[in-house]
PDB file of C-alpha atoms in Angstrom:
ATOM      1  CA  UNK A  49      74.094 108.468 102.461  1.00  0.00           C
ATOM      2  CA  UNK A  50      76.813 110.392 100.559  1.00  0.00           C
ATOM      3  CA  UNK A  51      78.984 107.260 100.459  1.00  0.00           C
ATOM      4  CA  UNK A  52      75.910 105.932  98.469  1.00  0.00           C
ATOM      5  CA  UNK A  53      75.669 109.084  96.274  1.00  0.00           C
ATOM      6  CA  UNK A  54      78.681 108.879  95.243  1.00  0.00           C
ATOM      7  CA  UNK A  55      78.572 105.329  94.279  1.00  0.00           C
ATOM      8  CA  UNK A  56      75.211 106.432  92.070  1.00  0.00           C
ATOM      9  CA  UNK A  57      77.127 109.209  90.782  1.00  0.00           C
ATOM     10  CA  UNK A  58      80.019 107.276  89.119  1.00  0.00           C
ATOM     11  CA  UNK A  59      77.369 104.326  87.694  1.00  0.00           C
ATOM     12  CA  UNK A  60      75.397 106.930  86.312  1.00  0.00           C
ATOM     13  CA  UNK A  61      78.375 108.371  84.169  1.00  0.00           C
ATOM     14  CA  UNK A  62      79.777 105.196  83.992  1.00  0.00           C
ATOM     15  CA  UNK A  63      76.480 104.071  82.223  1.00  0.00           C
ATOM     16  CA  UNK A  64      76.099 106.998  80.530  1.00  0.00           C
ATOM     17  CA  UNK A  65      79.928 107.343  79.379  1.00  0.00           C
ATOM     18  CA  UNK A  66      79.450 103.548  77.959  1.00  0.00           C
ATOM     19  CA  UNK A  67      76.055 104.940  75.715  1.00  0.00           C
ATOM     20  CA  UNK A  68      78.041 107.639  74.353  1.00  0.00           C
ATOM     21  CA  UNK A  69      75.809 109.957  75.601  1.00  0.00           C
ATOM     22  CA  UNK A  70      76.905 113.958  76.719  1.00  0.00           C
ATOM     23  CA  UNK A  71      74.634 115.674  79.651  1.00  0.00           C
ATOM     24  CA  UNK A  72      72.645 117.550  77.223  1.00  0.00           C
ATOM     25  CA  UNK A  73      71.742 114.641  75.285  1.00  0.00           C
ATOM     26  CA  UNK A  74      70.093 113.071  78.459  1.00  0.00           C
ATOM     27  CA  UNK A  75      68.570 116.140  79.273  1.00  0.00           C
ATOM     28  CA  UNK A  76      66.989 116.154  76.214  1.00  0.00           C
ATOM     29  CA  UNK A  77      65.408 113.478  76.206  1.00  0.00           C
ATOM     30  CA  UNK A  78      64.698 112.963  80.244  1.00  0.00           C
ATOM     31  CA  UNK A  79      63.937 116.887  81.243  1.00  0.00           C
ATOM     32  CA  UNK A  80      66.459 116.812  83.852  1.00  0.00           C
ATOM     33  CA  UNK A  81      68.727 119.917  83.524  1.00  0.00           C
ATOM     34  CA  UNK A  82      72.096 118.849  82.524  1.00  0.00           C
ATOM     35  CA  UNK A  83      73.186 121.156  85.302  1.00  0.00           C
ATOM     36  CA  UNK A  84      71.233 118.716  87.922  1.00  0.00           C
ATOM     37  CA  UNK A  85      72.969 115.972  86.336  1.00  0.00           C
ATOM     38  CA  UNK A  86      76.162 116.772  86.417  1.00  0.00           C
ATOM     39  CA  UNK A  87      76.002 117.529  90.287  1.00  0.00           C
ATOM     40  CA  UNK A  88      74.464 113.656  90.468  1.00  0.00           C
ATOM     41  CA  UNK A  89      77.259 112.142  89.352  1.00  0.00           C
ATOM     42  CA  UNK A  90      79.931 114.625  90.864  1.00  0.00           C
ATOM     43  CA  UNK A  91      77.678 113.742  94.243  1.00  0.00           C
ATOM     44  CA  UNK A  92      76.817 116.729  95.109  1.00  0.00           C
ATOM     45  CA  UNK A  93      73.286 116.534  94.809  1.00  0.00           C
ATOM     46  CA  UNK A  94      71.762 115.018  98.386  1.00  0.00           C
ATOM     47  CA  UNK A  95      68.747 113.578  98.083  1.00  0.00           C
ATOM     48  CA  UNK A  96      67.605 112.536  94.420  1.00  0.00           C
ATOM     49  CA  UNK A  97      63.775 112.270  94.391  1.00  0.00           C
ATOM     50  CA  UNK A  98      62.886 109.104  92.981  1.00  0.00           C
ATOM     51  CA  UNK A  99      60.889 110.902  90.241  1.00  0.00           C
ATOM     52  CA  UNK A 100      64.127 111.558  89.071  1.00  0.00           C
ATOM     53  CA  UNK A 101      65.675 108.335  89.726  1.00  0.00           C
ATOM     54  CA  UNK A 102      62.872 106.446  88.142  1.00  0.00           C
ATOM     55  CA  UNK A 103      63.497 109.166  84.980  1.00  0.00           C
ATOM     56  CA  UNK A 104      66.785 107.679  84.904  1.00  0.00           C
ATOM     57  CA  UNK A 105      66.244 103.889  85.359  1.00  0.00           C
ATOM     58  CA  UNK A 106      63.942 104.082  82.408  1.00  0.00           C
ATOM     59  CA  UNK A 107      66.085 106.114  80.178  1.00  0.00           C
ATOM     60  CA  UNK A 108      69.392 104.242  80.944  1.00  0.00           C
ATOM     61  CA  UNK A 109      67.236 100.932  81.122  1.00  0.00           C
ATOM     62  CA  UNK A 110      68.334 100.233  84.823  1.00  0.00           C
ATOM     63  CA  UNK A 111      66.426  98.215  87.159  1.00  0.00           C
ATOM     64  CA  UNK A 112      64.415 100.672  89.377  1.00  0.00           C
ATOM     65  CA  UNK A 113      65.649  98.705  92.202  1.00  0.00           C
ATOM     66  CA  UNK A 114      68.943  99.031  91.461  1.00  0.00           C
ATOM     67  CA  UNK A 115      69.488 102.822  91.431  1.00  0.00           C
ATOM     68  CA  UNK A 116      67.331 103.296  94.534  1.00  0.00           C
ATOM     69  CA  UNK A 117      69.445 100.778  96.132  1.00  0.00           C
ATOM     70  CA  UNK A 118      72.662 102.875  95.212  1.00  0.00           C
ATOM     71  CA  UNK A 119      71.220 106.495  95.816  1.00  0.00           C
ATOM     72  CA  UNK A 120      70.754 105.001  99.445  1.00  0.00           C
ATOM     73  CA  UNK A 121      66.655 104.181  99.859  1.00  0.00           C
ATOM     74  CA  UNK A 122      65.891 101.320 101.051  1.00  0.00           C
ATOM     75  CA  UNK A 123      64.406  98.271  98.795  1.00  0.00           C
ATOM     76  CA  UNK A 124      62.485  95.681 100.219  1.00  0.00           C
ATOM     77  CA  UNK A 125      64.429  91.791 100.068  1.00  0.00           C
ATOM     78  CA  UNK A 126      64.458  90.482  96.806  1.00  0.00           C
ATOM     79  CA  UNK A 127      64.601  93.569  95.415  1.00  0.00           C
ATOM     80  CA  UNK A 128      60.761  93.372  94.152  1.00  0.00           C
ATOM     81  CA  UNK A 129      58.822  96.508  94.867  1.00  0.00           C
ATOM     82  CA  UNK A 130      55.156  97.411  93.480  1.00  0.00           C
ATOM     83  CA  UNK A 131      55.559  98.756  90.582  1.00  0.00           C
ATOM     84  CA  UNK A 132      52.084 100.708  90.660  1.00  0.00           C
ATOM     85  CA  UNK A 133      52.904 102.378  93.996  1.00  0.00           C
ATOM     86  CA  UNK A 134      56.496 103.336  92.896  1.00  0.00           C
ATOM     87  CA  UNK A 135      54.698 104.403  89.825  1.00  0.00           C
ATOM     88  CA  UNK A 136      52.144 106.333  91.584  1.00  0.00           C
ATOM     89  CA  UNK A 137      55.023 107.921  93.723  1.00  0.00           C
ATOM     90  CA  UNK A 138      56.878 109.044  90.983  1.00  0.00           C
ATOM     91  CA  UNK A 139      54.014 110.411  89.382  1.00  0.00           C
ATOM     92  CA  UNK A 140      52.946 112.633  92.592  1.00  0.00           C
ATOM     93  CA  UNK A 141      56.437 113.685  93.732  1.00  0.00           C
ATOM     94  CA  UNK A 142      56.986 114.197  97.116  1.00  0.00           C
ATOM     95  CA  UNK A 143      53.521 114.597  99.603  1.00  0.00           C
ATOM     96  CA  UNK A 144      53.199 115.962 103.018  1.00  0.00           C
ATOM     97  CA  UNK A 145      51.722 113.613 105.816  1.00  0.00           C
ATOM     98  CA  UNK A 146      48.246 115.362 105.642  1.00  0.00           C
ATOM     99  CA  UNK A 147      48.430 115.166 101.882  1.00  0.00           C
ATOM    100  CA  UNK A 148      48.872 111.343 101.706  1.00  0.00           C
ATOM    101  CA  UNK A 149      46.170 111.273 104.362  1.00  0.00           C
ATOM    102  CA  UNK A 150      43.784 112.837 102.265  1.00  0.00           C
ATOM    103  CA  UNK A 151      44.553 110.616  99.308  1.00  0.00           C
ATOM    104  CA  UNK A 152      44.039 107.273 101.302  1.00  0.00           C
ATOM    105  CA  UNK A 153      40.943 108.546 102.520  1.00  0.00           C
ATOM    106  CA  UNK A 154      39.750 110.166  98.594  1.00  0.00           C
ATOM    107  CA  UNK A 155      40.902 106.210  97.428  1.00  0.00           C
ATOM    108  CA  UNK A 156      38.933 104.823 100.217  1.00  0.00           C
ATOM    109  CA  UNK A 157      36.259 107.039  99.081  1.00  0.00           C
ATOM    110  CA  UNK A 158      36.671 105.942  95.114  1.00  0.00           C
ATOM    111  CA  UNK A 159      36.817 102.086  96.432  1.00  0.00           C
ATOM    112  CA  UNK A 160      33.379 102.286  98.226  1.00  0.00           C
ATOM    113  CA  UNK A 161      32.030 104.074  95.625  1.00  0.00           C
ATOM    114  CA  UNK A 162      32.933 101.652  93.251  1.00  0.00           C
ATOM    115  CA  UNK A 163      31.922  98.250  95.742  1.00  0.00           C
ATOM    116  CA  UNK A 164      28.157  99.965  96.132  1.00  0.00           C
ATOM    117  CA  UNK A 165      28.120  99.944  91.668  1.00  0.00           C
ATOM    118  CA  UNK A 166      29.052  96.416  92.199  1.00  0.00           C
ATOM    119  CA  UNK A 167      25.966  94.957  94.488  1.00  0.00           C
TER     120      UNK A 167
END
């Protein structure tokens, strides 16, 4: 994966090089510490979350996608994901196994719920 990283790490201050834009500037208006994002595009940061990579993509207007693809995850063919569930992900940050348990089985909860209101 660093191979990757460090391909992310050059687009992202390619990109942000080509908007003008210094590290504080994005940290302003993103919340990632400009110390964090420096070590992204030097490539010394492992593992970005894809909270933060989503931050990104919708700051420098770069297809989701796209900068998962180059940090190293792996994006289904076509490049099409679900929006709502990478949404949803990047909204919850990272969950342990029994956490995501429990929220399939509150959702299956909610869904049953919601099918009894219906009949």
């Amino acid at each position: 994966m660093s191979q990757e990283l460090s391909k992310l790490g050059s687009f992202l201050a390619s990109v942000r090089q080509h908007q003008k834009l210094t590290l504080r500037a994005v940290e302003t208006q993103t919340g990632i510490s400009n110390a964090y994002l420096s070590q992204l595009e030097t490539g010394k940061i492992r593992s970005p979350s894809p909270a933060i990579l989503r931050k990104l993509s919708d700051f420098y207007e770069i297809p989701y996608t796209s900068i998962l693809e180059l940090a190293g995850y792996p994006v289904p063919e076509g490049g099409k994901l679900d929006t709502s569930l990478t949404d949803l992900a990047a909204r919850l940050g990272p969950v342990t196994s029994e956490e995501a348990d429990e929220l399939a089985d509150y959702l299956k909860y909610l869904r049953s719920k919601q099918n009894k209101r219906k009949i």
